[in-house]
């Protein structure tokens, strides 16, 4: 049985990748941070109590800031594949906590690579395959469309840290012959997306506004354009990269871009509302340096991996709004039954 270790298993992509690998018969191990509240919401539907059934999914406490725990977990799990999805992944927040972001995203990647290098060297037949979660944010201000040959021009502490992680990964591949792939993934979304990323912030608001639970939706720059795909499609590309004969780097994208304004228009239209009546501007959502236009050229992934996105922009918006409308209806039913529901994270500027 193949064993995979996923760092960042509790995140959006971690949950989709876990489902994908379990369906392929993998034994999946995940690294998760200790939290004072449960943080496994996205995984609870696939987790089985090990006392009741054999564990196909096992969770281990760990953190990319703790190299010792990383080494220990790798020794214990003895993975065939490692997926590094762990990150402080919010671009705006990275301007507020740049040192922490660099410690997790850049140095954390280095810690994991170092742990793997020692593990790989220790045995003759180990050769673990490693996936590094790179980002289209690394292209930043580089003109669209962007491909594997586009020079990086990062525009945030997050993006600078991802560029460092990317080059650590390339260097370890070249220096030590390790099987390492960098996926350069453009934005990918889903009903499991964190609620402070713009698509989910919009679809949550659409549900709540249409159910009378929220007044306005406050946003920053509506002109930014992104190449938005579906997260469930993108985890397949990660896996495909690790199944090739040789390691390489790939852009993963849909090849279409839309503005934040376009997303608002489409999402509010799903419930028969005009976005202009409900969206207001708040400058605290602006970033000190913005990334204006990301549009990916994923020809290499298409030609070499046979990968193609299945879910397009309209279907993605429909899926996310449908999910968040259901959530808002549940919220309203609870309110009707006398429960108080607080707006979450309302004070946070992200
Ligand atoms: P996400 O939902 O924010 O998940 C990030 C994961 O990393 C969570 O499991 C989080 O744990 C974990 N994490 C954060 N800090 C950590 C630390 N110090 N040690 C260990 N784990 C830590 O992100 P995502 O959307 O799934 O993205 C997955 C990866 O792809 C990230 O590296 C992201 O930067 C990158 N990426 C994402 C996109 C996108 O559009 N989604 C595009 C390109 C690249 P908690 O649950 O405890 O917070
Ligand atoms: O949804 P966002 O926060 O995503 P962003 O910055 O593109 O980053 C995401 O995608 C990257 C891949 O390109 C990942 F690497 C990264 O981890 C993350 O998953 O913002 C998208 C756009 C930005 O231009 C932002 O300025 O939406 C604009 N925006 C406008 N109003 C807003 C808001 N973004 C957020 N989060 N909140 C707003 O109120």
Short mmCIF file of C-alpha atoms and ligand atoms in Angstrom, two decimals:
data_model
loop_
_atom_site.label_atom_id
_atom_site.label_comp_id
_atom_site.label_asym_id
_atom_site.label_seq_id
_atom_site.Cartn_x
_atom_site.Cartn_y
_atom_site.Cartn_z
CA UNK A 1 0.00 0.00 0.00
CA UNK A 2 1.32 3.48 -0.89
CA UNK A 3 1.66 5.91 1.96
CA UNK A 4 1.27 9.67 1.57
CA UNK A 5 2.08 12.35 4.13
CA UNK A 6 0.24 15.65 3.73
CA UNK A 7 1.43 18.78 5.54
CA UNK A 8 -1.51 21.20 5.62
CA UNK A 9 -4.08 18.39 5.62
CA UNK A 10 -6.71 20.46 7.47
CA UNK A 11 -6.80 23.13 4.73
CA UNK A 12 -8.97 23.35 1.62
CA UNK A 13 -6.55 21.45 -0.65
CA UNK A 14 -5.54 19.03 2.08
CA UNK A 15 -9.13 17.84 2.40
CA UNK A 16 -9.62 17.34 -1.35
CA UNK A 17 -6.25 15.61 -1.71
CA UNK A 18 -7.06 13.30 1.21
CA UNK A 19 -10.32 12.22 -0.45
CA UNK A 20 -8.53 11.76 -3.78
CA UNK A 21 -5.72 9.62 -2.33
CA UNK A 22 -8.02 7.52 -0.13
CA UNK A 23 -10.11 6.75 -3.24
CA UNK A 24 -6.89 5.57 -4.93
CA UNK A 25 -6.21 3.18 -2.05
CA UNK A 26 -3.46 5.17 -0.32
CA UNK A 27 -2.80 5.12 3.38
CA UNK A 28 -2.96 8.82 4.17
CA UNK A 29 -1.12 10.56 7.01
CA UNK A 30 -1.61 14.20 7.84
CA UNK A 31 0.36 16.72 9.80
CA UNK A 32 -1.87 19.05 11.78
CA UNK A 33 -1.31 21.89 14.19
CA UNK A 34 -2.53 21.74 17.73
CA UNK A 35 -5.43 24.15 18.13
CA UNK A 36 -7.56 25.09 21.14
CA UNK A 37 -10.66 24.38 19.05
CA UNK A 38 -11.13 21.40 16.71
CA UNK A 39 -9.67 22.29 13.30
CA UNK A 40 -10.58 19.13 11.38
CA UNK A 41 -13.99 20.25 10.06
CA UNK A 42 -12.94 19.67 6.46
CA UNK A 43 -11.82 16.10 7.24
CA UNK A 44 -14.37 14.83 9.72
CA UNK A 45 -16.43 13.07 7.02
CA UNK A 46 -13.47 10.84 6.01
CA UNK A 47 -11.98 10.27 9.46
CA UNK A 48 -12.75 6.96 11.18
CA UNK A 49 -12.10 6.27 14.84
CA UNK A 50 -9.01 3.99 14.83
CA UNK A 51 -10.57 1.99 17.69
CA UNK A 52 -13.39 0.94 15.41
CA UNK A 53 -11.76 0.39 12.00
CA UNK A 54 -8.24 0.13 10.59
CA UNK A 55 -6.94 3.65 10.01
CA UNK A 56 -6.68 4.66 6.35
CA UNK A 57 -6.28 8.25 7.57
CA UNK A 58 -3.99 9.03 10.49
CA UNK A 59 -3.37 12.49 11.92
CA UNK A 60 -0.12 13.53 13.59
CA UNK A 61 0.55 16.71 15.53
CA UNK A 62 3.23 18.79 13.86
CA UNK A 63 4.14 22.23 12.64
CA UNK A 64 6.44 23.51 9.89
CA UNK A 65 8.15 25.64 12.52
CA UNK A 66 9.22 22.48 14.42
CA UNK A 67 11.92 20.58 12.51
CA UNK A 68 12.28 17.85 15.13
CA UNK A 69 8.63 16.90 14.90
CA UNK A 70 8.88 16.84 11.09
CA UNK A 71 11.81 14.41 11.22
CA UNK A 72 10.07 12.22 13.77
CA UNK A 73 6.86 12.08 11.73
CA UNK A 74 8.68 11.16 8.53
CA UNK A 75 10.59 8.38 10.31
CA UNK A 76 7.34 7.07 11.77
CA UNK A 77 5.20 7.27 8.63
CA UNK A 78 7.90 6.23 6.09
CA UNK A 79 5.98 7.91 3.26
CA UNK A 80 6.33 7.22 -0.46
CA UNK A 81 4.93 10.65 -1.29
CA UNK A 82 5.01 13.92 0.65
CA UNK A 83 2.75 16.86 -0.21
CA UNK A 84 3.74 20.17 1.34
CA UNK A 85 0.52 22.20 1.35
CA UNK A 86 1.11 23.86 4.72
CA UNK A 87 1.28 27.65 4.73
CA UNK A 88 0.12 30.91 6.22
CA UNK A 89 -1.65 31.28 2.89
CA UNK A 90 -3.39 34.67 3.14
CA UNK A 91 -1.68 37.37 1.08
CA UNK A 92 -3.12 40.38 2.94
CA UNK A 93 -2.36 38.82 6.34
CA UNK A 94 1.25 38.27 5.26
CA UNK A 95 1.74 42.07 5.33
CA UNK A 96 0.68 42.01 9.00
CA UNK A 97 2.76 38.99 10.05
CA UNK A 98 5.65 38.86 7.54
CA UNK A 99 8.22 37.19 9.80
CA UNK A 100 5.86 34.38 10.77
CA UNK A 101 4.82 33.96 7.13
CA UNK A 102 8.46 33.63 6.06
CA UNK A 103 9.18 31.22 8.91
CA UNK A 104 6.36 28.87 7.88
CA UNK A 105 6.30 29.25 4.11
CA UNK A 106 10.00 29.62 3.27
CA UNK A 107 12.00 28.22 6.21
CA UNK A 108 9.26 25.67 6.96
CA UNK A 109 9.73 24.25 3.47
CA UNK A 110 13.48 24.14 4.05
CA UNK A 111 12.95 22.26 7.34
CA UNK A 112 10.78 19.69 5.61
CA UNK A 113 13.25 19.27 2.74
CA UNK A 114 16.14 18.85 5.19
CA UNK A 115 14.21 16.21 7.14
CA UNK A 116 13.49 14.37 3.89
CA UNK A 117 17.06 14.64 2.65
CA UNK A 118 18.34 12.90 5.77
CA UNK A 119 15.59 10.30 5.59
CA UNK A 120 16.28 9.61 1.89
CA UNK A 121 20.01 9.28 2.51
CA UNK A 122 19.55 6.87 5.38
CA UNK A 123 18.25 4.01 3.23
CA UNK A 124 19.06 2.69 -0.22
CA UNK A 125 15.55 2.40 -1.67
CA UNK A 126 13.67 5.31 -0.15
CA UNK A 127 13.45 8.01 -2.83
CA UNK A 128 10.43 9.80 -1.53
CA UNK A 129 8.48 11.88 -4.05
CA UNK A 130 7.80 15.44 -2.88
CA UNK A 131 5.24 18.00 -4.02
CA UNK A 132 5.76 21.69 -3.21
CA UNK A 133 2.69 23.96 -3.26
CA UNK A 134 3.86 26.93 -5.28
CA UNK A 135 1.62 29.83 -6.21
CA UNK A 136 0.77 32.10 -9.13
CA UNK A 137 1.34 34.92 -6.61
CA UNK A 138 5.04 34.33 -7.35
CA UNK A 139 4.44 35.92 -10.78
CA UNK A 140 2.94 38.96 -9.10
CA UNK A 141 3.51 41.94 -11.37
CA UNK A 142 4.76 39.91 -14.36
CA UNK A 143 2.49 40.51 -17.38
CA UNK A 144 -0.21 37.94 -18.16
CA UNK A 145 -0.38 35.22 -19.38
CA UNK A 146 2.12 33.50 -17.08
CA UNK A 147 3.77 30.13 -17.70
CA UNK A 148 6.69 28.10 -16.30
CA UNK A 149 9.13 30.38 -18.19
CA UNK A 150 7.72 33.69 -16.85
CA UNK A 151 10.16 35.37 -14.42
CA UNK A 152 8.86 35.78 -10.87
CA UNK A 153 8.02 39.28 -9.56
CA UNK A 154 6.50 38.70 -6.09
CA UNK A 155 4.43 41.50 -4.51
CA UNK A 156 3.87 40.41 -0.89
CA UNK A 157 5.77 38.77 1.98
CA UNK A 158 3.73 35.64 1.22
CA UNK A 159 4.77 35.63 -2.44
CA UNK A 160 8.44 36.33 -1.65
CA UNK A 161 8.38 33.39 0.78
CA UNK A 162 6.79 31.12 -1.85
CA UNK A 163 9.53 32.12 -4.33
CA UNK A 164 12.16 31.16 -1.74
CA UNK A 165 10.39 27.83 -1.14
CA UNK A 166 10.25 27.23 -4.91
CA UNK A 167 13.99 27.77 -5.30
CA UNK A 168 14.83 25.66 -2.24
CA UNK A 169 12.88 22.87 -3.90
CA UNK A 170 14.67 23.31 -7.26
CA UNK A 171 18.03 23.45 -5.49
CA UNK A 172 17.41 20.25 -3.50
CA UNK A 173 16.33 18.48 -6.69
CA UNK A 174 19.51 19.52 -8.49
CA UNK A 175 21.92 19.22 -5.56
CA UNK A 176 20.76 15.90 -4.10
CA UNK A 177 18.86 14.27 -6.96
CA UNK A 178 15.65 14.25 -4.93
CA UNK A 179 12.30 13.68 -6.70
CA UNK A 180 10.76 17.11 -6.15
CA UNK A 181 8.01 18.82 -8.17
CA UNK A 182 6.85 22.41 -7.87
CA UNK A 183 3.22 22.97 -8.75
CA UNK A 184 2.60 26.62 -9.63
CA UNK A 185 -1.11 26.70 -9.01
CA UNK A 186 -3.36 29.60 -9.89
CA UNK A 187 -6.26 30.46 -7.57
CA UNK A 188 -8.53 27.53 -6.86
CA UNK A 189 -11.70 27.72 -4.85
CA UNK A 190 -14.54 25.58 -3.52
CA UNK A 191 -17.23 25.50 -0.85
CA UNK A 192 -14.34 24.54 1.50
CA UNK A 193 -12.40 27.72 0.78
CA UNK A 194 -11.45 29.80 3.82
CA UNK A 195 -14.03 32.50 4.44
CA UNK A 196 -11.61 35.45 4.21
CA UNK A 197 -10.55 34.73 0.61
CA UNK A 198 -12.53 36.89 -1.75
CA UNK A 199 -14.63 34.26 -3.57
CA UNK A 200 -15.86 32.63 -0.39
CA UNK A 201 -16.31 35.98 1.32
CA UNK A 202 -18.61 36.92 -1.59
CA UNK A 203 -20.57 33.65 -1.71
CA UNK A 204 -21.04 33.61 2.08
CA UNK A 205 -22.37 37.17 1.87
CA UNK A 206 -24.66 36.33 -1.06
CA UNK A 207 -26.26 33.54 0.98
CA UNK A 208 -26.59 35.67 4.13
CA UNK A 209 -27.86 38.79 2.34
CA UNK A 210 -30.45 36.85 0.39
CA UNK A 211 -31.67 35.28 3.68
CA UNK A 212 -31.81 38.69 5.39
CA UNK A 213 -28.94 37.90 7.78
CA UNK A 214 -26.48 40.55 6.55
CA UNK A 215 -26.75 44.10 5.25
CA UNK A 216 -23.73 44.96 3.09
CA UNK A 217 -20.66 43.18 1.77
CA UNK A 218 -17.50 45.27 2.16
CA UNK A 219 -14.69 44.64 -0.31
CA UNK A 220 -11.44 46.25 -1.50
CA UNK A 221 -10.10 46.23 -5.06
CA UNK A 222 -12.77 45.02 -7.49
CA UNK A 223 -10.53 45.41 -10.57
CA UNK A 224 -8.05 42.63 -9.75
CA UNK A 225 -8.31 39.71 -12.17
CA UNK A 226 -7.74 36.08 -11.21
CA UNK A 227 -7.69 32.72 -13.00
CA UNK A 228 -10.12 30.86 -10.72
CA UNK A 229 -10.44 27.07 -10.91
CA UNK A 230 -11.98 24.35 -8.72
CA UNK A 231 -9.76 22.96 -5.94
CA UNK A 232 -11.03 19.40 -6.50
CA UNK A 233 -9.58 19.46 -10.03
CA UNK A 234 -6.24 20.88 -8.92
CA UNK A 235 -5.32 18.17 -6.40
CA UNK A 236 -5.37 15.65 -9.26
CA UNK A 237 -2.64 17.68 -10.98
CA UNK A 238 -0.51 17.51 -7.79
CA UNK A 239 -0.75 13.73 -7.77
CA UNK A 240 -0.11 13.41 -11.52
CA UNK A 241 3.16 15.36 -11.15
CA UNK A 242 4.44 12.75 -8.69
CA UNK A 243 3.54 9.84 -11.00
CA UNK A 244 5.87 10.95 -13.83
CA UNK A 245 9.23 9.34 -14.64
CA UNK A 246 11.14 12.53 -13.81
CA UNK A 247 10.41 15.47 -11.50
CA UNK A 248 9.53 18.83 -13.03
CA UNK A 249 7.63 22.08 -12.42
CA UNK A 250 4.15 22.79 -13.79
CA UNK A 251 1.69 25.67 -14.03
CA UNK A 252 -1.88 24.60 -13.22
CA UNK A 253 -4.64 26.99 -14.32
CA UNK A 254 -7.84 27.28 -16.35
CA UNK A 255 -6.55 29.81 -18.91
CA UNK A 256 -9.45 32.22 -18.23
CA UNK A 257 -9.45 35.24 -15.96
CA UNK A 258 -12.24 37.28 -14.40
CA UNK A 259 -12.29 40.36 -12.17
CA UNK A 260 -13.50 40.42 -8.58
CA UNK A 261 -16.36 42.57 -9.93
CA UNK A 262 -17.24 39.78 -12.45
CA UNK A 263 -17.33 37.29 -9.58
CA UNK A 264 -19.65 39.56 -7.57
CA UNK A 265 -21.96 40.02 -10.53
CA UNK A 266 -22.20 36.27 -11.22
CA UNK A 267 -22.62 35.30 -7.56
CA UNK A 268 -25.39 37.82 -6.75
CA UNK A 269 -27.15 36.96 -10.03
CA UNK A 270 -27.44 33.34 -8.77
CA UNK A 271 -30.00 34.55 -6.20
CA UNK A 272 -31.59 37.17 -8.47
CA UNK A 273 -29.86 40.17 -6.87
CA UNK A 274 -27.90 43.05 -8.42
CA UNK A 275 -24.46 43.16 -6.75
CA UNK A 276 -24.35 46.98 -7.04
CA UNK A 277 -27.14 47.24 -4.45
CA UNK A 278 -25.20 45.23 -1.86
CA UNK A 279 -21.44 45.73 -2.25
CA UNK A 280 -19.61 48.64 -0.61
CA UNK A 281 -15.96 49.67 -0.67
CA UNK A 282 -13.72 49.54 2.40
CA UNK A 283 -10.13 50.63 1.96
CA UNK A 284 -8.87 48.38 4.76
CA UNK A 285 -9.17 45.46 2.32
CA UNK A 286 -6.65 47.06 -0.05
CA UNK A 287 -3.11 45.68 -0.09
CA UNK A 288 0.07 47.82 0.03
CA UNK A 289 1.10 46.24 -3.28
CA UNK A 290 -1.54 44.52 -5.41
CA UNK A 291 -1.32 41.77 -8.02
CA UNK A 292 -3.46 43.05 -10.88
CA UNK A 293 -3.78 40.20 -13.31
CA UNK A 294 -3.09 36.48 -13.03
CA UNK A 295 -3.87 34.32 -16.04
CA UNK A 296 -2.18 30.95 -16.41
CA UNK A 297 -0.92 29.09 -19.45
CA UNK A 298 -1.17 25.43 -18.40
CA UNK A 299 -0.17 23.92 -21.77
CA UNK A 300 2.69 21.96 -20.23
CA UNK A 301 0.42 20.30 -17.64
CA UNK A 302 -2.10 19.53 -20.38
CA UNK A 303 0.50 18.04 -22.79
CA UNK A 304 2.69 16.14 -20.31
CA UNK A 305 0.29 15.23 -17.50
CA UNK A 306 -2.90 15.01 -19.57
CA UNK A 307 -4.48 17.34 -16.98
CA UNK A 308 -7.45 19.55 -17.78
CA UNK A 309 -9.81 21.51 -15.51
CA UNK A 310 -13.31 20.03 -15.41
CA UNK A 311 -15.21 22.78 -13.57
CA UNK A 312 -15.46 26.18 -15.29
CA UNK A 313 -16.10 29.63 -13.80
CA UNK A 314 -19.92 29.57 -14.00
CA UNK A 315 -20.22 26.08 -12.49
CA UNK A 316 -17.80 27.05 -9.71
CA UNK A 317 -19.86 30.12 -8.79
CA UNK A 318 -23.09 28.08 -8.87
CA UNK A 319 -21.59 25.37 -6.65
CA UNK A 320 -20.24 27.84 -4.07
CA UNK A 321 -23.37 29.99 -3.91
CA UNK A 322 -25.60 26.90 -3.63
CA UNK A 323 -23.54 25.61 -0.72
CA UNK A 324 -23.51 28.96 1.09
CA UNK A 325 -27.21 29.51 0.53
CA UNK A 326 -27.85 26.22 2.33
CA UNK A 327 -25.57 27.36 5.17
CA UNK A 328 -27.41 30.68 5.46
CA UNK A 329 -30.78 28.88 5.57
CA UNK A 330 -29.54 26.69 8.41
CA UNK A 331 -28.30 29.82 10.17
CA UNK A 332 -31.68 31.51 9.76
CA UNK A 333 -33.51 28.42 11.05
CA UNK A 334 -31.28 28.43 14.14
CA UNK A 335 -31.94 32.11 14.63
CA UNK A 336 -35.67 31.46 14.28
CA UNK A 337 -35.34 28.88 17.06
CA UNK A 338 -33.84 31.52 19.35
CA UNK A 339 -30.11 30.87 18.90
CA UNK A 340 -27.78 33.86 18.58
CA UNK A 341 -25.36 33.56 15.63
CA UNK A 342 -22.47 36.04 15.66
CA UNK A 343 -20.94 37.25 12.38
CA UNK A 344 -17.54 35.54 12.44
CA UNK A 345 -14.30 37.48 12.18
CA UNK A 346 -16.14 40.70 11.36
CA UNK A 347 -13.36 42.76 12.93
CA UNK A 348 -10.58 41.23 10.85
CA UNK A 349 -9.33 43.19 7.85
CA UNK A 350 -8.89 40.36 5.40
P1 LIG B 1 -5.38 26.80 3.45
O1 LIG B 1 -6.80 26.38 3.33
O2 LIG B 1 -5.04 28.11 4.05
O3 LIG B 1 -4.62 25.63 4.25
C1 LIG B 1 -3.32 25.81 4.74
C2 LIG B 1 -2.97 24.61 5.59
O4 LIG B 1 -1.67 24.84 6.18
C3 LIG B 1 -3.92 24.37 6.78
O5 LIG B 1 -4.02 22.99 7.00
C4 LIG B 1 -3.19 25.03 7.94
O6 LIG B 1 -3.54 24.53 9.21
C5 LIG B 1 -1.77 24.62 7.59
N1 LIG B 1 -0.76 25.41 8.28
C6 LIG B 1 -0.68 26.74 8.45
N2 LIG B 1 0.41 27.08 9.15
C7 LIG B 1 1.04 25.92 9.46
C8 LIG B 1 2.19 25.59 10.19
N3 LIG B 1 2.94 26.53 10.80
N4 LIG B 1 2.56 24.29 10.28
C9 LIG B 1 1.80 23.32 9.72
N5 LIG B 1 0.68 23.56 9.03
C10 LIG B 1 0.31 24.86 8.90
O7 LIG B 1 -4.67 26.77 2.02
P2 LIG B 1 -5.11 26.00 0.67
O8 LIG B 1 -5.97 26.91 -0.12
O9 LIG B 1 -5.55 24.63 1.00
O10 LIG B 1 -3.71 25.95 -0.09
C11 LIG B 1 -2.82 24.85 0.10
C12 LIG B 1 -1.40 25.31 -0.28
O11 LIG B 1 -1.38 25.76 -1.63
C13 LIG B 1 -0.87 26.49 0.55
O12 LIG B 1 0.52 26.30 0.68
C14 LIG B 1 -1.15 27.70 -0.32
O13 LIG B 1 -0.24 28.74 -0.02
C15 LIG B 1 -0.92 27.12 -1.69
N6 LIG B 1 -1.69 27.71 -2.80
C16 LIG B 1 -3.05 27.86 -2.70
C17 LIG B 1 -3.76 28.36 -3.78
C18 LIG B 1 -5.25 28.53 -3.72
O14 LIG B 1 -5.78 29.26 -4.59
N7 LIG B 1 -5.95 27.88 -2.83
C19 LIG B 1 -3.07 28.70 -4.96
C20 LIG B 1 -1.70 28.52 -5.02
C21 LIG B 1 -1.01 28.00 -3.94
P3 LIG B 1 -4.79 25.12 10.03
O15 LIG B 1 -6.02 24.46 9.44
O16 LIG B 1 -4.50 24.72 11.42
O17 LIG B 1 -4.81 26.61 9.81
O1 LIG B 2 -9.03 35.80 -2.58
P1 LIG B 2 -7.78 36.52 -2.34
O2 LIG B 2 -7.45 36.89 -0.95
O3 LIG B 2 -6.65 35.64 -3.01
P2 LIG B 2 -5.15 35.96 -3.53
O4 LIG B 2 -4.59 37.16 -2.87
O5 LIG B 2 -5.19 35.94 -5.01
O6 LIG B 2 -4.35 34.71 -2.96
C1 LIG B 2 -4.88 33.38 -3.08
O7 LIG B 2 -4.47 32.82 -4.31
C2 LIG B 2 -3.05 32.66 -4.42
C3 LIG B 2 -2.78 32.06 -5.81
O8 LIG B 2 -2.68 33.10 -6.74
C4 LIG B 2 -2.58 31.72 -3.33
F1 LIG B 2 -1.24 31.51 -3.44
C5 LIG B 2 -2.88 32.34 -1.98
O9 LIG B 2 -2.51 31.43 -0.96
C6 LIG B 2 -4.39 32.57 -1.89
O10 LIG B 2 -5.03 31.32 -1.89
O11 LIG B 2 -7.77 37.89 -3.19
C7 LIG B 2 -8.03 37.89 -4.58
C8 LIG B 2 -8.17 39.33 -5.05
C9 LIG B 2 -7.04 40.25 -4.61
O12 LIG B 2 -6.63 41.05 -5.70
C10 LIG B 2 -7.64 41.13 -3.53
O13 LIG B 2 -7.09 42.44 -3.45
O14 LIG B 2 -9.37 39.88 -4.46
C11 LIG B 2 -9.09 41.20 -4.02
N1 LIG B 2 -10.03 41.57 -2.97
C12 LIG B 2 -10.91 42.62 -3.03
N2 LIG B 2 -11.59 42.72 -1.89
C13 LIG B 2 -10.17 41.00 -1.75
C14 LIG B 2 -11.14 41.72 -1.06
N3 LIG B 2 -9.55 39.92 -1.21
C15 LIG B 2 -9.91 39.56 0.05
N4 LIG B 2 -9.31 38.47 0.61
N5 LIG B 2 -10.85 40.25 0.78
C16 LIG B 2 -11.51 41.34 0.26
O15 LIG B 2 -12.34 41.96 0.91
#
